[in-house]
């Protein structure tokens, strides 16, 4: 794997983590 590919993978991993945290915060703050 090249450096560029690893950077893209890390960026995707961070984006998924942020989306998951935002989803958890959203459900905690706004219970349905």
Protein backbone atom coordinates (compact mmCIF):
# COMPACT_ATOMS: atom_id res chain seq x y z
CA UNK A 1 0.00 0.00 0.00
CA UNK A 2 1.35 3.41 -0.93
CA UNK A 3 1.39 6.43 1.36
CA UNK A 4 -1.46 8.07 -0.56
CA UNK A 5 -3.62 4.95 -0.23
CA UNK A 6 -2.95 4.72 3.50
CA UNK A 7 -3.84 8.40 3.93
CA UNK A 8 -7.15 7.87 2.09
CA UNK A 9 -7.88 4.82 4.26
CA UNK A 10 -7.14 6.80 7.45
CA UNK A 11 -9.33 9.70 6.26
CA UNK A 12 -12.23 7.30 5.56
CA UNK A 13 -11.76 5.62 8.95
CA UNK A 14 -11.83 8.99 10.76
CA UNK A 15 -14.90 10.08 8.79
CA UNK A 16 -16.73 6.86 9.73
CA UNK A 17 -15.75 7.32 13.38
CA UNK A 18 -16.99 10.92 13.40
CA UNK A 19 -20.26 9.91 11.74
CA UNK A 20 -20.79 7.15 14.31
CA UNK A 21 -20.11 9.54 17.22
CA UNK A 22 -22.45 12.14 15.72
CA UNK A 23 -25.14 9.46 15.38
CA UNK A 24 -24.72 8.42 19.03
CA UNK A 25 -24.83 12.04 20.21
CA UNK A 26 -27.90 12.72 18.09
CA UNK A 27 -29.81 9.76 19.50
CA UNK A 28 -28.77 10.66 23.05
CA UNK A 29 -29.77 14.33 22.74
CA UNK A 30 -32.96 13.74 20.78
CA UNK A 31 -34.66 10.55 21.98
CA UNK A 32 -37.58 9.47 19.82
